[in-house]
Structure formats: structure tokens, C-alpha cells
CSV table of C-alpha atoms in Angstrom, one decimal:
chain,number,residue,atom,x,y,z
O,12,MET,CA,16.9,-13.5,18.2
O,13,ILE,CA,14.3,-15.5,16.4
O,14,THR,CA,11.0,-13.8,16.0
O,15,SER,CA,7.8,-15.3,14.8
O,16,THR,CA,4.2,-14.1,14.3
O,17,THR,CA,3.0,-17.6,15.0
O,18,PRO,CA,2.8,-19.1,18.5
O,19,HIS,CA,5.8,-21.4,17.8
O,20,VAL,CA,9.0,-21.7,15.9
O,21,ALA,CA,9.1,-24.2,13.1
O,22,GLU,CA,10.9,-27.4,14.0
O,23,ARG,CA,11.7,-26.2,17.5
O,24,ASP,CA,10.0,-27.0,20.8
O,25,ILE,CA,9.4,-24.3,23.5
O,26,ALA,CA,11.0,-25.3,26.7
O,27,ARG,CA,9.8,-22.4,28.8
O,28,THR,CA,7.7,-19.2,28.5
O,29,LEU,CA,9.5,-16.2,30.0
O,30,GLY,CA,6.9,-13.5,29.7
O,31,VAL,CA,5.5,-10.8,27.5
O,32,VAL,CA,8.0,-8.3,26.0
O,33,SER,CA,7.5,-5.2,24.0
O,34,GLY,CA,9.2,-2.3,22.2
O,35,GLU,CA,7.9,1.0,21.2
O,36,ALA,CA,9.0,3.8,18.7
O,37,ILE,CA,7.4,7.1,18.3
O,38,ILE,CA,8.0,9.2,15.1
O,39,GLY,CA,6.9,12.7,14.3
O,40,ALA,CA,5.6,13.8,10.9
O,41,HIS,CA,8.3,16.0,9.3
O,42,ILE,CA,7.0,19.1,7.4
O,43,PHE,CA,8.8,18.3,4.2
O,44,ARG,CA,7.7,14.6,4.3
O,45,ASP,CA,4.1,15.9,4.8
O,46,LEU,CA,4.5,18.3,1.8
O,47,PHE,CA,5.7,15.6,-0.5
O,48,ALA,CA,3.1,13.1,0.7
O,49,GLY,CA,0.5,15.7,-0.1
O,50,ILE,CA,1.8,16.1,-3.6
O,51,THR,CA,1.9,12.3,-4.0
O,52,ASN,CA,-1.8,12.2,-3.0
O,53,ILE,CA,-2.6,14.7,-5.7
O,54,ILE,CA,-0.6,13.0,-8.6
O,55,GLY,CA,-0.7,9.5,-7.3
O,56,GLY,CA,2.0,7.0,-6.3
O,57,ARG,CA,3.6,5.9,-3.1
O,58,ALA,CA,4.6,8.1,-0.2
O,59,GLY,CA,8.2,6.9,0.0
O,60,GLY,CA,9.2,9.2,2.9
O,61,TYR,CA,6.4,7.9,5.1
O,62,GLU,CA,7.1,4.3,4.1
O,63,LYS,CA,10.8,4.7,5.1
O,64,ALA,CA,9.9,6.3,8.4
O,65,LEU,CA,7.4,3.5,9.2
O,66,ARG,CA,10.0,0.9,8.4
O,67,GLU,CA,12.6,2.6,10.6
O,68,ALA,CA,10.1,2.9,13.5
O,69,ARG,CA,9.0,-0.8,13.1
O,70,ASP,CA,12.7,-1.9,13.1
O,71,ILE,CA,13.4,0.1,16.3
O,72,ALA,CA,10.3,-1.3,18.0
O,73,ILE,CA,11.3,-4.9,17.1
O,74,ARG,CA,14.9,-4.3,18.2
O,75,GLU,CA,13.8,-3.0,21.6
O,76,MET,CA,11.4,-6.0,22.0
O,77,CYS,CA,14.3,-8.4,21.2
O,78,GLU,CA,16.6,-6.6,23.6
O,79,GLU,CA,14.1,-7.0,26.4
O,80,ALA,CA,13.7,-10.7,25.5
O,81,ALA,CA,17.5,-11.2,25.6
O,82,LYS,CA,17.6,-9.7,29.1
O,83,LEU,CA,15.2,-12.5,30.2
O,84,GLY,CA,17.5,-15.1,28.5
O,85,ALA,CA,15.1,-15.8,25.7
O,86,ASP,CA,16.1,-17.6,22.4
O,87,ALA,CA,13.0,-16.4,20.6
O,88,VAL,CA,9.9,-14.1,20.7
O,89,VAL,CA,6.7,-15.8,19.4
O,90,GLY,CA,3.3,-14.4,18.7
O,91,VAL,CA,4.8,-11.1,17.6
O,92,ASP,CA,2.2,-8.4,16.9
O,93,LEU,CA,2.8,-5.0,15.4
O,94,ASP,CA,0.5,-2.1,16.1
O,95,TYR,CA,0.5,1.4,14.6
O,96,GLU,CA,-1.3,4.3,16.3
O,97,ALA,CA,-1.6,8.0,15.5
O,98,MET,CA,-1.2,10.2,18.5
O,99,GLY,CA,-0.3,13.7,19.7
O,100,VAL,CA,-1.7,17.1,18.7
O,101,ASP,CA,-3.5,16.7,15.3
O,102,ASN,CA,-2.3,13.1,15.2
O,103,GLY,CA,1.2,14.5,14.3
O,104,MET,CA,3.0,11.5,15.8
O,105,LEU,CA,2.9,7.8,15.1
O,106,MET,CA,3.6,5.1,17.6
O,107,VAL,CA,4.7,1.7,16.5
O,108,THR,CA,4.6,-1.1,19.1
O,109,ALA,CA,6.0,-4.6,18.8
O,110,ALA,CA,4.9,-7.2,21.4
O,111,GLY,CA,5.2,-10.9,21.8
O,112,THR,CA,6.1,-13.7,24.2
O,113,ALA,CA,9.7,-14.4,25.1
O,114,VAL,CA,10.5,-18.1,25.1
O,115,LYS,CA,13.4,-20.4,25.8
O,116,LEU,CA,13.8,-23.1,23.1
O,117,ARG,CA,14.9,-26.7,23.5
């Protein structure tokens, strides 16, 4: 599945718009990841555990969005937008949403 953050696909024409599609992933903060992130905040550097978890959640959300588009017969999803939102008790969860427009290309 072709995905694009722009409203079109380079060098391809859109034949038909099939509708809005989305995918979501919710991840929880793990106590050890929180502990190491706290240490990283004190000594400086990147929070690799969080970065890895965010990448995994983003990949899941995009995959689910593409699966929904494929069910509609789409060749691509354009105008893809990624959103991140803290949620749950004490913001202990993070939701990643991928949304875009499923299209059929010529």
C-alpha cells in the first residue's frame, strides 16, 4: 500500500476517492521503561525505550489504516496524518492514530 502525507501520489493520478480510513494503537508505560527514562532525564540523552515503543505503536496504527484501505480496494492512502495523545489514569497510556484518505489510482 502506498502511503503519502501529501494529498496526491507523485506521478500518479487519483481515479477515485474511497473514503477516510484510520488505525489506532494504544501502548502503556512500562515501569522499567519509566525508570530508565527518568534516569535519562537526569543524566541526559535519549529515551530509547520510549522511542522504540512509539515507533512500534506508529507502525501498528499505519498497518491497521492500510488494512482498512485494502478492504475498500484502495491502491494508496493520501493525506496521512499521525496523532499522539496521552490518555488513561495519570496519562499512563499513549494512543497513536494514523488517518488518511483511501484512493484508487489510475
